[in-house]
PDB file of C-alpha atoms in Angstrom:
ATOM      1  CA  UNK T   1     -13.813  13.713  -6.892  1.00  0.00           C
ATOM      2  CA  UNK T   2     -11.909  10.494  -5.816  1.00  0.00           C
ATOM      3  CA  UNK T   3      -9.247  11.631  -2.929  1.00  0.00           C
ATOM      4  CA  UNK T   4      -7.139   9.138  -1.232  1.00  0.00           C
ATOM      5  CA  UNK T   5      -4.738   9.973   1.782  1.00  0.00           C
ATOM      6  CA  UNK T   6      -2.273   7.838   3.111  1.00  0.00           C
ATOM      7  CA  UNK T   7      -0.595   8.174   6.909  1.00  0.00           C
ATOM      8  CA  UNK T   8       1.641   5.894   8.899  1.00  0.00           C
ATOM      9  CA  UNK T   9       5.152   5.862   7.112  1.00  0.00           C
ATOM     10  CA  UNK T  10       8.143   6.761   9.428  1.00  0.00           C
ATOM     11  CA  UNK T  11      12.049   5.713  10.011  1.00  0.00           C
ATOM     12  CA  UNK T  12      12.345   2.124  11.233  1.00  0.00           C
ATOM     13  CA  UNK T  13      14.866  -0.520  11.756  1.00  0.00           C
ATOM     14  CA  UNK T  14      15.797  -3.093   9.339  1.00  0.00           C
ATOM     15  CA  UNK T  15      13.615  -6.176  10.799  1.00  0.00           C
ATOM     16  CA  UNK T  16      10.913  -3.741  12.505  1.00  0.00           C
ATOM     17  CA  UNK T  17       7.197  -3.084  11.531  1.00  0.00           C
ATOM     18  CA  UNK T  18       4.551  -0.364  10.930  1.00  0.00           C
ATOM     19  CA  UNK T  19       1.144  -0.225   9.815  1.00  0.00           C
ATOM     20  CA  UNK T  20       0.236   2.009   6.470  1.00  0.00           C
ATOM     21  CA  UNK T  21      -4.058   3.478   6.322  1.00  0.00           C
ATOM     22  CA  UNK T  22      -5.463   5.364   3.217  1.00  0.00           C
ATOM     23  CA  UNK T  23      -8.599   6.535   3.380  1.00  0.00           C
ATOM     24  CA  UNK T  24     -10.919   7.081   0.645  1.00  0.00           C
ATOM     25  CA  UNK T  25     -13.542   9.521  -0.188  1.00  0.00           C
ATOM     26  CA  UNK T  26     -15.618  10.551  -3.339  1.00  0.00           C
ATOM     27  CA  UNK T  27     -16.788   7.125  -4.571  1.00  0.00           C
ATOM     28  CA  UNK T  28     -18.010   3.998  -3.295  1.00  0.00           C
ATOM     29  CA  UNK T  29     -15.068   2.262  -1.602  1.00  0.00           C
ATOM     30  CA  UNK T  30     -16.547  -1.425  -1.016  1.00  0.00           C
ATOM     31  CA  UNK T  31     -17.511  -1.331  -4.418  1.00  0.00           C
ATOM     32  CA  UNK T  32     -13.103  -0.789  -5.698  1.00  0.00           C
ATOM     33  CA  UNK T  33     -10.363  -2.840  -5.432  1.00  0.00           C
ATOM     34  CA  UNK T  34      -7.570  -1.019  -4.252  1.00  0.00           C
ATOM     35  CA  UNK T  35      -3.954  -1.327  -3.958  1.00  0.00           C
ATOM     36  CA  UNK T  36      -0.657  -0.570  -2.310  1.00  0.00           C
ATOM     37  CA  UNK T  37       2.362   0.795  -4.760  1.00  0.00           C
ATOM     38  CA  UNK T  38       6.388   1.667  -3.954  1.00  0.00           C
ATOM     39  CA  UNK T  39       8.624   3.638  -5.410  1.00  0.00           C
ATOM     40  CA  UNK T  40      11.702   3.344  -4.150  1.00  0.00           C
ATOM     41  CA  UNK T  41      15.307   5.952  -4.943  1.00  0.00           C
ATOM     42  CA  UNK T  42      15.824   5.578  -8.168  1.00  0.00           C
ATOM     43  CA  UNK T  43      13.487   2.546  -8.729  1.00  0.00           C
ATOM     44  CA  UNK T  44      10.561   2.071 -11.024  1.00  0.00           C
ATOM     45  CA  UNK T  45       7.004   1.750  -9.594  1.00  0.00           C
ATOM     46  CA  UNK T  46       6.210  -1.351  -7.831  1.00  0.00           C
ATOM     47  CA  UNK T  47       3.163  -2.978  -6.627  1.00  0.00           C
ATOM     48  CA  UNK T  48       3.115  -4.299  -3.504  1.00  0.00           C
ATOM     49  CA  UNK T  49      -0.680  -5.446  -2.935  1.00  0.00           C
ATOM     50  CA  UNK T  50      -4.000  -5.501  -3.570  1.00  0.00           C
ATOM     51  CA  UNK T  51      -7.503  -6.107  -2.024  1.00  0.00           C
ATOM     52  CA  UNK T  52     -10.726  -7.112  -3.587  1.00  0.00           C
ATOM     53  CA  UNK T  53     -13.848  -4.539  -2.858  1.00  0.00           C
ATOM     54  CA  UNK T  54     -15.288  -7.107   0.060  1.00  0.00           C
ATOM     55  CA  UNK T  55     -11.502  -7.670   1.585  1.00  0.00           C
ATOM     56  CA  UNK T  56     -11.882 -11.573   0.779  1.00  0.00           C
ATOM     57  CA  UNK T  57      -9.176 -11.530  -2.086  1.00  0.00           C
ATOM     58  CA  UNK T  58      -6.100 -10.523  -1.964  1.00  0.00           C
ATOM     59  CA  UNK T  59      -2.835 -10.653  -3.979  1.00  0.00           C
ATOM     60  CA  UNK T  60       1.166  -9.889  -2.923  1.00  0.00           C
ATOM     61  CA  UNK T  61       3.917  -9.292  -4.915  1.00  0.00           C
ATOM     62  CA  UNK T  62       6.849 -12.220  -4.304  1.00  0.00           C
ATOM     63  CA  UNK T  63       9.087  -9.391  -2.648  1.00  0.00           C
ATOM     64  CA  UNK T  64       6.659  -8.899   0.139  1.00  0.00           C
ATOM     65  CA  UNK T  65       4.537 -12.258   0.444  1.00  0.00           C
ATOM     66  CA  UNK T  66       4.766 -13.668   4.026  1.00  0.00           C
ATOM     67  CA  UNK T  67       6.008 -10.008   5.008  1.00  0.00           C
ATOM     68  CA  UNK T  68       2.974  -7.775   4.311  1.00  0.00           C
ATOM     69  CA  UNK T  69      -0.830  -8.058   5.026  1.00  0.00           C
ATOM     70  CA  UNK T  70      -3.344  -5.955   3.291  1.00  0.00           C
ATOM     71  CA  UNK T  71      -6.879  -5.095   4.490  1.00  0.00           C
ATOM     72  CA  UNK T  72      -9.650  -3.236   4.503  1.00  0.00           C
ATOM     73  CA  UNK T  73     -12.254  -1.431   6.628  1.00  0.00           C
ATOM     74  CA  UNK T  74     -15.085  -0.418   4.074  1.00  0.00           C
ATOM     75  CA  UNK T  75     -16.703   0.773   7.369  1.00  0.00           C
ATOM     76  CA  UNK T  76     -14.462   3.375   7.432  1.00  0.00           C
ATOM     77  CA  UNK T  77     -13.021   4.197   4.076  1.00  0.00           C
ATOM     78  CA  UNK T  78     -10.139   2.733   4.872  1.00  0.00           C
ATOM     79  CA  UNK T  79      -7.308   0.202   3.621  1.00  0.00           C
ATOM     80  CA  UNK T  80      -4.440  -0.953   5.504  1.00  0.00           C
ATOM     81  CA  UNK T  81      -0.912  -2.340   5.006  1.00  0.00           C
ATOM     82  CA  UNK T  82       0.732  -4.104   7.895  1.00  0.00           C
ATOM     83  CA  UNK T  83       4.521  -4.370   6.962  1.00  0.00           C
ATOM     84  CA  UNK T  84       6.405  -6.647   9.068  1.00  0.00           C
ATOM     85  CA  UNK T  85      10.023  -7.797   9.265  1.00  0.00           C
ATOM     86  CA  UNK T  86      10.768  -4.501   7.039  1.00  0.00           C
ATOM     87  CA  UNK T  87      14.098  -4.258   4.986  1.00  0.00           C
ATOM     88  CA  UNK T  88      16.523  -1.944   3.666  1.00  0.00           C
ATOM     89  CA  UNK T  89      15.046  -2.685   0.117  1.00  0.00           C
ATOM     90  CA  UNK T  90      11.420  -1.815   1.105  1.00  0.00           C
ATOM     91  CA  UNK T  91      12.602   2.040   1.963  1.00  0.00           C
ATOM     92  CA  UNK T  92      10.523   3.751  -0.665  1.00  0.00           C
ATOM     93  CA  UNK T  93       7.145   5.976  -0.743  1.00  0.00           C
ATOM     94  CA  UNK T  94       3.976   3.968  -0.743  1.00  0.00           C
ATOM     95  CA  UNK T  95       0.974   5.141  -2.102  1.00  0.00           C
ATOM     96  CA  UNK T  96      -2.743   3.364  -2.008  1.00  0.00           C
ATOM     97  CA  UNK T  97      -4.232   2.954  -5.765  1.00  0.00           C
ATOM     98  CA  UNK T  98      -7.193   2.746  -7.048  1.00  0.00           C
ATOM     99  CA  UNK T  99      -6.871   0.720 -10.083  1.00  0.00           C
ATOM    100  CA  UNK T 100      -7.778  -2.791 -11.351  1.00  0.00           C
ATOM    101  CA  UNK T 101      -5.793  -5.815  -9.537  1.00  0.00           C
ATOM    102  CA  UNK T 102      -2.056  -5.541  -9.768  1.00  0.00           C
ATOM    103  CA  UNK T 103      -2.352  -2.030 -12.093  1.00  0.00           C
ATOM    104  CA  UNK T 104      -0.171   0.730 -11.069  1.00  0.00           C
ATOM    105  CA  UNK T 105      -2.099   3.285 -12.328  1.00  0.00           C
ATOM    106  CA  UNK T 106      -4.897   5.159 -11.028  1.00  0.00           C
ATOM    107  CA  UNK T 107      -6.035   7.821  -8.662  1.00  0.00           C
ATOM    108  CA  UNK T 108      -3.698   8.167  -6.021  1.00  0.00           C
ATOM    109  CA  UNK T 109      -2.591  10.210  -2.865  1.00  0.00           C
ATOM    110  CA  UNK T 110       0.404  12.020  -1.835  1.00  0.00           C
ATOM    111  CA  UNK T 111       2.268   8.623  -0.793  1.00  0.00           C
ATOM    112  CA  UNK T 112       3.786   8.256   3.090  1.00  0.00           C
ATOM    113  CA  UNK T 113       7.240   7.723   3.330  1.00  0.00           C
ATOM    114  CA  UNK T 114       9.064   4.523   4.763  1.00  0.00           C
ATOM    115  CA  UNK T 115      12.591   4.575   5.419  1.00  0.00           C
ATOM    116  CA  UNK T 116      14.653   1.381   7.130  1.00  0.00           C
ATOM    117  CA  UNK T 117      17.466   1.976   8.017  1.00  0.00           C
ATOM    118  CA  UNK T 118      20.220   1.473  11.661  1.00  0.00           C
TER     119      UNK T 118
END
C-alpha cells in the first residue's frame, strides 16, 4: 500500500523560507516521479513541482520558478521542497503526489500546511 507523509509546513513571514519532506513507503520510490501540489482557500489544485525518479529532471510551475527547489533523497524515501522568498499567495496546503509529470492526481498524504502571513 503506497503511503506518503508530508512534515515541515508552519506560519512564516511574507519573504521567509521553509523546507517541505514526504516520505514514501510501499513501492519503489527511485523508480516514481513525484510531485509537489497546493491548494490554496478557496483555490483549485495547483502543481507546484515535480522530480524525475533519479532527481536529474525537474519541472516548476511559472508561479514558483526561481522561488522553489525540488529534490529527492531515494536513499531515504524522501522528496523535498525548499520554498524560498515565500508569499502571501503561496499560503495553501501542500501535498507530495505520486502521479505522472505535472498530474495532480494520484496517491497522496495528508498535506502540511503553509501559512505567510505578518
Amino acid at each position: 500500500e503506497v503511503e506518503l507523509v508530508e512534515s515541515g509546513g508552519g506560519l512564516v513571514q511574507p519573504g521567509g523560507s521553509l523546507t517541505l519532506s514526504c516520505v514514501g513507503s510501499g513501492f519503489i520510490f527511485s523508480n516514481y516521479i513525484m510531485n509537489w501540489v497546493r491548494e490554496g482557500p478557496e483555490k483549485e489544485p495547483e502543481w507546484v513541482a515535480g522530480i524525475g525518479g533519479g532527481g536529474g529532471l525537474t519541472r516548476y510551475a511559472d508561479s514558483v520558478k526561481g522561488r522553489f527547489t525540488i529534490s529527492r533523497d531515494n536513499a531515504k524515501n524522501t522528496v523535498y521542497l525548499q520554498l524560498n522568498d515565500l508569499k502571501t499567495e503561496d499560503t495553501a496546503k501542500y501535498y507530495c503526489v505520486k502521479a505522472g509529470m505535472r498530474q495532480i492526481t494520484g496517491p497522496r498524504g495528508q498535506g502540511t500546511q503553509v501559512t505567510v502571513s505578518s
